[in-house]
């Protein structure tokens, strides 16, 4: 068997009808997968462009690739693996229909043999489209990896190695390896299967060989029980991974080999101890995430997925919930390596649509195959501990509709009994028809005051007896009650449903101090997942703070040119916002005070933060306002109280810590200099932090996350560009246009900022900083040196160099997946003077 990356050599163009194609050639672009064909298109506020997709247009595209099929492949099986094509994919081989897949996030396989011409060039063409099919930015195209598999007629099936660890103690672990083999030849075949288990250091820890006889046209299974002594357990703090090497042999000759990563760990769940991993209770510090990669669009390039996992974990999260579709294989690989727990979610809709052309149109026919694809993808990943069967599904409040949930849950259990099943239910949505009647009545009287009060209204509805009754059957179908925006149920449900275990699958970020106390104090509540851990494209402006003029009301969605939701702890480029440091403090992971300042130019204005908003504070004491202008300063701290100093003089003290929401607020007359917060507990200083006014000595600081890249389709280099003064203070209020030039063995894959309302696109070599920062992403194109030159008007240019090394051939698919990119390498930094 050979497995090779199928990411290179593609072209993409807008799809035209067979009649339009007669009018002339359509512009074609050469691309490398994973690829998003939408992110660089023009946005506008024109009619037909919607806020939920970020004001991008609809698009239909087709990818094409030519490959040579040698004559000796006649007696082999050639299969194309597509890990995600959004959406309504249609696959043609030599212009003959070969396969389709409506759902944009499922891995599917195309058996090419029947369509191939041997000893000649063959063309594969794949269509994809996006049009009013989701409530957020989806991108369009082949946004996940593609692989080509060539096997013998007797071969391990596409998802044919599944590993469980059913019996574990300190002395040994039982590792059960199930291998499914298919005989597509015309005769009986005798084979043997050798399995070798290796630990994280590559040492062999167990081996076994099993004989297998297959009749012509049959499929059979071998089940091997191997024993690992003194097992290294996988958990969040020490994500130890083993490798199973499965070899299919014909009379002693290896004809196929599979390497499968897995972890040894136990999962337990009950309302008294909560969730236990390896016997220890774990509370889920969770982040909901969408699937886009910010300025890269929907392309799930391996290193970008890994970087997100690393940064989320560094910010204090230990779990992610995919929202609201299955995660990429690259993301799961990263979660395994870095110890991030996963709740992998199936769908955002079942039979009731939320957008005009969404997956509900395909769900009745395709749901079972997509659930099978989800489980097959996740089965060997120790990071995956939950399957979520849906998000805010209206059918969960209807007895007949809730039967869909039972069917999905039981389907999952039939495929995988080792993990837990939940459903992310919002009782507000489950009772939507009744809620609509209530809201209509309120409109005739006193309606909720816009989207902010709507958050409180949602909480009240979720706590109601009406929701209790409507959702009882849906909650009974799952192992854990996933509750969206319903923390008002947590305590009451422990009395009414003593066997119910709850996880906050989606919560308002501003409520984390209250929610986390509920998690800590109630063993049946096992965690909290904020909306969102990482900002995303689409649903624009739902997390913004609005400043309203007299008589002006708030709006849910922001107008064009808004692009980002602006509700993430981390922004779309991966930088932490003040909310992230506040959450880290609430989690008990940060003990140094964090200081942020609300923009003084808005002081006194009528603010309207949405339920998904924090404040618009920035960690800066550099403001273009007259001295003496009032400013609101926020200090986040777990200490008893905080004292604030301005240029050495005390502004005052304020209580902080758990009983005061971990937040002290001060009104300060602005004056350039140094603002210092001193945290006190039991009357003594425990820590301090400062903000300093930046000087006018502006310099470029350029920092690469790694100075050594790997030449494969999964690697990227992330380069941070900042405006700082000579003392290193970030200059947040003097943004300017910067330019990036790349030469050598890489290209500029993307350049952009976290600005939530940009008019610039991400495919240019110049972009304006936002709050003093930009992110450049480079993608290798070969082996060799890469030179990056960053310039900005009036500033000294900065040059850094990167090296691109060849992927290690001996590491096979692992190297192609970019595992070497995970190696910790000190960042390379350079700063230019004025």
mmCIF file of N, CA, C and O in Angstrom, residues 238-282:
data_model
loop_
_atom_site.group_PDB
_atom_site.id
_atom_site.type_symbol
_atom_site.label_atom_id
_atom_site.label_comp_id
_atom_site.label_asym_id
_atom_site.label_seq_id
_atom_site.Cartn_x
_atom_site.Cartn_y
_atom_site.Cartn_z
ATOM 1 N N UNK A 238 -0.330 15.311 30.711
ATOM 2 C CA UNK A 238 0.743 14.512 30.104
ATOM 3 C C UNK A 238 0.148 13.650 29.001
ATOM 4 O O UNK A 238 -0.221 12.499 29.221
ATOM 5 N N UNK A 239 0.009 14.213 27.808
ATOM 6 C CA UNK A 239 -0.653 13.512 26.698
ATOM 7 C C UNK A 239 0.251 12.471 26.039
ATOM 8 O O UNK A 239 0.714 12.647 24.905
ATOM 9 N N UNK A 240 0.494 11.375 26.768
ATOM 10 C CA UNK A 240 1.361 10.319 26.246
ATOM 11 C C UNK A 240 0.656 9.556 25.132
ATOM 12 O O UNK A 240 -0.484 9.115 25.304
ATOM 13 N N UNK A 241 1.327 9.378 24.033
ATOM 14 C CA UNK A 241 0.751 8.688 22.889
ATOM 15 C C UNK A 241 1.571 7.437 22.549
ATOM 16 O O UNK A 241 2.801 7.442 22.633
ATOM 17 N N UNK A 242 0.858 6.404 22.171
ATOM 18 C CA UNK A 242 1.459 5.176 21.648
ATOM 19 C C UNK A 242 1.180 5.106 20.144
ATOM 20 O O UNK A 242 0.276 5.773 19.623
ATOM 21 N N UNK A 243 1.956 4.265 19.472
ATOM 22 C CA UNK A 243 1.761 4.022 18.049
ATOM 23 C C UNK A 243 1.575 2.530 17.825
ATOM 24 O O UNK A 243 2.368 1.725 18.326
ATOM 25 N N UNK A 244 0.514 2.196 17.102
ATOM 26 C CA UNK A 244 0.306 0.819 16.685
ATOM 27 C C UNK A 244 0.707 0.700 15.218
ATOM 28 O O UNK A 244 0.183 1.417 14.366
ATOM 29 N N UNK A 245 1.637 -0.208 14.942
ATOM 30 C CA UNK A 245 2.055 -0.470 13.561
ATOM 31 C C UNK A 245 1.412 -1.793 13.146
ATOM 32 O O UNK A 245 1.767 -2.852 13.653
ATOM 33 N N UNK A 246 0.446 -1.700 12.249
ATOM 34 C CA UNK A 246 -0.287 -2.877 11.776
ATOM 35 C C UNK A 246 0.208 -3.226 10.377
ATOM 36 O O UNK A 246 0.126 -2.394 9.465
ATOM 37 N N UNK A 247 0.703 -4.461 10.216
ATOM 38 C CA UNK A 247 1.250 -4.886 8.928
ATOM 39 C C UNK A 247 0.473 -6.084 8.413
ATOM 40 O O UNK A 247 0.303 -7.083 9.125
ATOM 41 N N UNK A 248 -0.020 -5.970 7.180
ATOM 42 C CA UNK A 248 -0.670 -7.087 6.496
ATOM 43 C C UNK A 248 0.386 -7.815 5.677
ATOM 44 O O UNK A 248 1.074 -7.209 4.847
ATOM 45 N N UNK A 249 0.538 -9.134 5.919
ATOM 46 C CA UNK A 249 1.586 -9.921 5.259
ATOM 47 C C UNK A 249 0.996 -11.030 4.403
ATOM 48 O O UNK A 249 0.009 -11.666 4.784
ATOM 49 N N UNK A 250 1.622 -11.252 3.268
ATOM 50 C CA UNK A 250 1.281 -12.349 2.370
ATOM 51 C C UNK A 250 2.486 -13.278 2.310
ATOM 52 O O UNK A 250 3.548 -12.909 1.773
ATOM 53 N N UNK A 251 2.339 -14.466 2.925
ATOM 54 C CA UNK A 251 3.435 -15.451 3.039
ATOM 55 C C UNK A 251 4.718 -14.797 3.541
ATOM 56 O O UNK A 251 5.803 -14.994 2.983
ATOM 57 N N UNK A 252 4.566 -13.984 4.567
ATOM 58 C CA UNK A 252 5.713 -13.362 5.213
ATOM 59 C C UNK A 252 6.184 -12.064 4.616
ATOM 60 O O UNK A 252 7.039 -11.391 5.187
ATOM 61 N N UNK A 253 5.631 -11.670 3.462
ATOM 62 C CA UNK A 253 6.025 -10.411 2.817
ATOM 63 C C UNK A 253 5.001 -9.329 3.142
ATOM 64 O O UNK A 253 3.799 -9.526 2.940
ATOM 65 N N UNK A 254 5.477 -8.183 3.625
ATOM 66 C CA UNK A 254 4.584 -7.080 3.968
ATOM 67 C C UNK A 254 3.993 -6.485 2.700
ATOM 68 O O UNK A 254 4.720 -6.125 1.770
ATOM 69 N N UNK A 255 2.666 -6.394 2.646
ATOM 70 C CA UNK A 255 1.996 -5.793 1.499
ATOM 71 C C UNK A 255 1.276 -4.497 1.873
ATOM 72 O O UNK A 255 0.869 -3.735 0.985
ATOM 73 N N UNK A 256 1.119 -4.260 3.172
ATOM 74 C CA UNK A 256 0.450 -3.035 3.602
ATOM 75 C C UNK A 256 0.819 -2.772 5.047
ATOM 76 O O UNK A 256 0.934 -3.688 5.862
ATOM 77 N N UNK A 257 0.982 -1.470 5.373
ATOM 78 C CA UNK A 257 1.318 -1.101 6.746
ATOM 79 C C UNK A 257 0.528 0.146 7.138
ATOM 80 O O UNK A 257 0.413 1.082 6.354
ATOM 81 N N UNK A 258 -0.025 0.113 8.328
ATOM 82 C CA UNK A 258 -0.754 1.263 8.886
ATOM 83 C C UNK A 258 -0.129 1.657 10.217
ATOM 84 O O UNK A 258 0.122 0.801 11.066
ATOM 85 N N UNK A 259 0.077 2.945 10.418
ATOM 86 C CA UNK A 259 0.488 3.463 11.721
ATOM 87 C C UNK A 259 -0.686 4.222 12.324
ATOM 88 O O UNK A 259 -1.264 5.093 11.676
ATOM 89 N N UNK A 260 -1.034 3.883 13.559
ATOM 90 C CA UNK A 260 -2.182 4.496 14.215
ATOM 91 C C UNK A 260 -1.754 5.011 15.577
ATOM 92 O O UNK A 260 -1.264 4.244 16.416
ATOM 93 N N UNK A 261 -1.925 6.299 15.806
ATOM 94 C CA UNK A 261 -1.650 6.872 17.120
ATOM 95 C C UNK A 261 -2.852 6.613 18.019
ATOM 96 O O UNK A 261 -4.002 6.725 17.598
ATOM 97 N N UNK A 262 -2.586 6.336 19.298
ATOM 98 C CA UNK A 262 -3.669 6.168 20.260
ATOM 99 C C UNK A 262 -3.151 6.495 21.649
ATOM 100 O O UNK A 262 -1.939 6.630 21.874
ATOM 101 N N UNK A 263 -4.066 6.633 22.582
ATOM 102 C CA UNK A 263 -3.706 6.897 23.962
ATOM 103 C C UNK A 263 -4.363 5.888 24.880
ATOM 104 O O UNK A 263 -5.409 5.311 24.555
ATOM 105 N N UNK A 264 -3.769 5.674 26.018
ATOM 106 C CA UNK A 264 -4.325 4.784 27.033
ATOM 107 C C UNK A 264 -4.888 5.654 28.143
ATOM 108 O O UNK A 264 -4.145 6.386 28.805
ATOM 109 N N UNK A 265 -6.200 5.617 28.333
ATOM 110 C CA UNK A 265 -6.821 6.420 29.380
ATOM 111 C C UNK A 265 -8.204 5.872 29.681
ATOM 112 O O UNK A 265 -8.826 5.196 28.859
ATOM 113 N N UNK A 266 -8.690 6.148 30.891
ATOM 114 C CA UNK A 266 -10.032 5.729 31.276
ATOM 115 C C UNK A 266 -10.941 6.940 31.394
ATOM 116 O O UNK A 266 -10.493 8.047 31.717
ATOM 117 N N UNK A 267 -12.225 6.728 31.127
ATOM 118 C CA UNK A 267 -13.256 7.749 31.300
ATOM 119 C C UNK A 267 -14.335 7.204 32.228
ATOM 120 O O UNK A 267 -14.784 6.069 32.061
ATOM 121 N N UNK A 268 -14.741 8.026 33.195
ATOM 122 C CA UNK A 268 -15.848 7.671 34.085
ATOM 123 C C UNK A 268 -16.740 8.886 34.258
ATOM 124 O O UNK A 268 -16.285 10.040 34.167
ATOM 125 N N UNK A 269 -18.002 8.625 34.544
ATOM 126 C CA UNK A 269 -18.971 9.719 34.617
ATOM 127 C C UNK A 269 -20.083 9.362 35.593
ATOM 128 O O UNK A 269 -20.675 8.280 35.503
ATOM 129 N N UNK A 270 -20.346 10.251 36.536
ATOM 130 C CA UNK A 270 -21.495 10.091 37.427
ATOM 131 C C UNK A 270 -21.778 11.447 38.076
ATOM 132 O O UNK A 270 -20.922 12.340 38.061
ATOM 133 N N UNK A 271 -22.961 11.622 38.672
ATOM 134 C CA UNK A 271 -23.322 12.936 39.220
ATOM 135 C C UNK A 271 -22.655 13.258 40.552
ATOM 136 O O UNK A 271 -22.781 14.391 41.029
ATOM 137 N N UNK A 272 -21.950 12.307 41.137
ATOM 138 C CA UNK A 272 -21.286 12.557 42.419
ATOM 139 C C UNK A 272 -19.833 12.966 42.212
ATOM 140 O O UNK A 272 -19.344 13.932 42.802
ATOM 141 N N UNK A 273 -19.126 12.242 41.348
ATOM 142 C CA UNK A 273 -17.721 12.548 41.070
ATOM 143 C C UNK A 273 -17.545 13.363 39.785
ATOM 144 O O UNK A 273 -16.454 13.847 39.505
ATOM 145 N N UNK A 274 -18.611 13.477 39.005
ATOM 146 C CA UNK A 274 -18.516 14.201 37.749
ATOM 147 C C UNK A 274 -17.766 13.413 36.697
ATOM 148 O O UNK A 274 -17.892 12.197 36.594
ATOM 149 N N UNK A 275 -16.985 14.109 35.892
ATOM 150 C CA UNK A 275 -16.169 13.477 34.855
ATOM 151 C C UNK A 275 -14.811 13.140 35.446
ATOM 152 O O UNK A 275 -14.138 14.003 36.024
ATOM 153 N N UNK A 276 -14.412 11.866 35.296
ATOM 154 C CA UNK A 276 -13.083 11.457 35.755
ATOM 155 C C UNK A 276 -12.287 10.900 34.583
ATOM 156 O O UNK A 276 -12.801 10.101 33.798
ATOM 157 N N UNK A 277 -11.053 11.344 34.495
ATOM 158 C CA UNK A 277 -10.102 10.825 33.518
ATOM 159 C C UNK A 277 -8.978 10.172 34.303
ATOM 160 O O UNK A 277 -8.356 10.809 35.156
ATOM 161 N N UNK A 278 -8.789 8.888 34.062
ATOM 162 C CA UNK A 278 -7.806 8.106 34.817
ATOM 163 C C UNK A 278 -8.052 8.195 36.315
ATOM 164 O O UNK A 278 -7.115 8.258 37.131
ATOM 165 N N UNK A 279 -9.330 8.235 36.704
ATOM 166 C CA UNK A 279 -9.713 8.228 38.103
ATOM 167 C C UNK A 279 -9.712 9.573 38.789
ATOM 168 O O UNK A 279 -10.106 9.672 39.957
ATOM 169 N N UNK A 280 -9.302 10.633 38.098
ATOM 170 C CA UNK A 280 -9.235 11.971 38.689
ATOM 171 C C UNK A 280 -10.313 12.867 38.089
ATOM 172 O O UNK A 280 -10.456 12.935 36.863
ATOM 173 N N UNK A 281 -11.061 13.559 38.955
ATOM 174 C CA UNK A 281 -12.111 14.451 38.474
ATOM 175 C C UNK A 281 -11.512 15.620 37.706
ATOM 176 O O UNK A 281 -10.553 16.255 38.148
ATOM 177 N N UNK A 282 -12.097 15.887 36.561
ATOM 178 C CA UNK A 282 -11.647 16.976 35.692
ATOM 179 C C UNK A 282 -12.834 17.881 35.397
ATOM 180 O O UNK A 282 -13.893 17.408 34.985
#
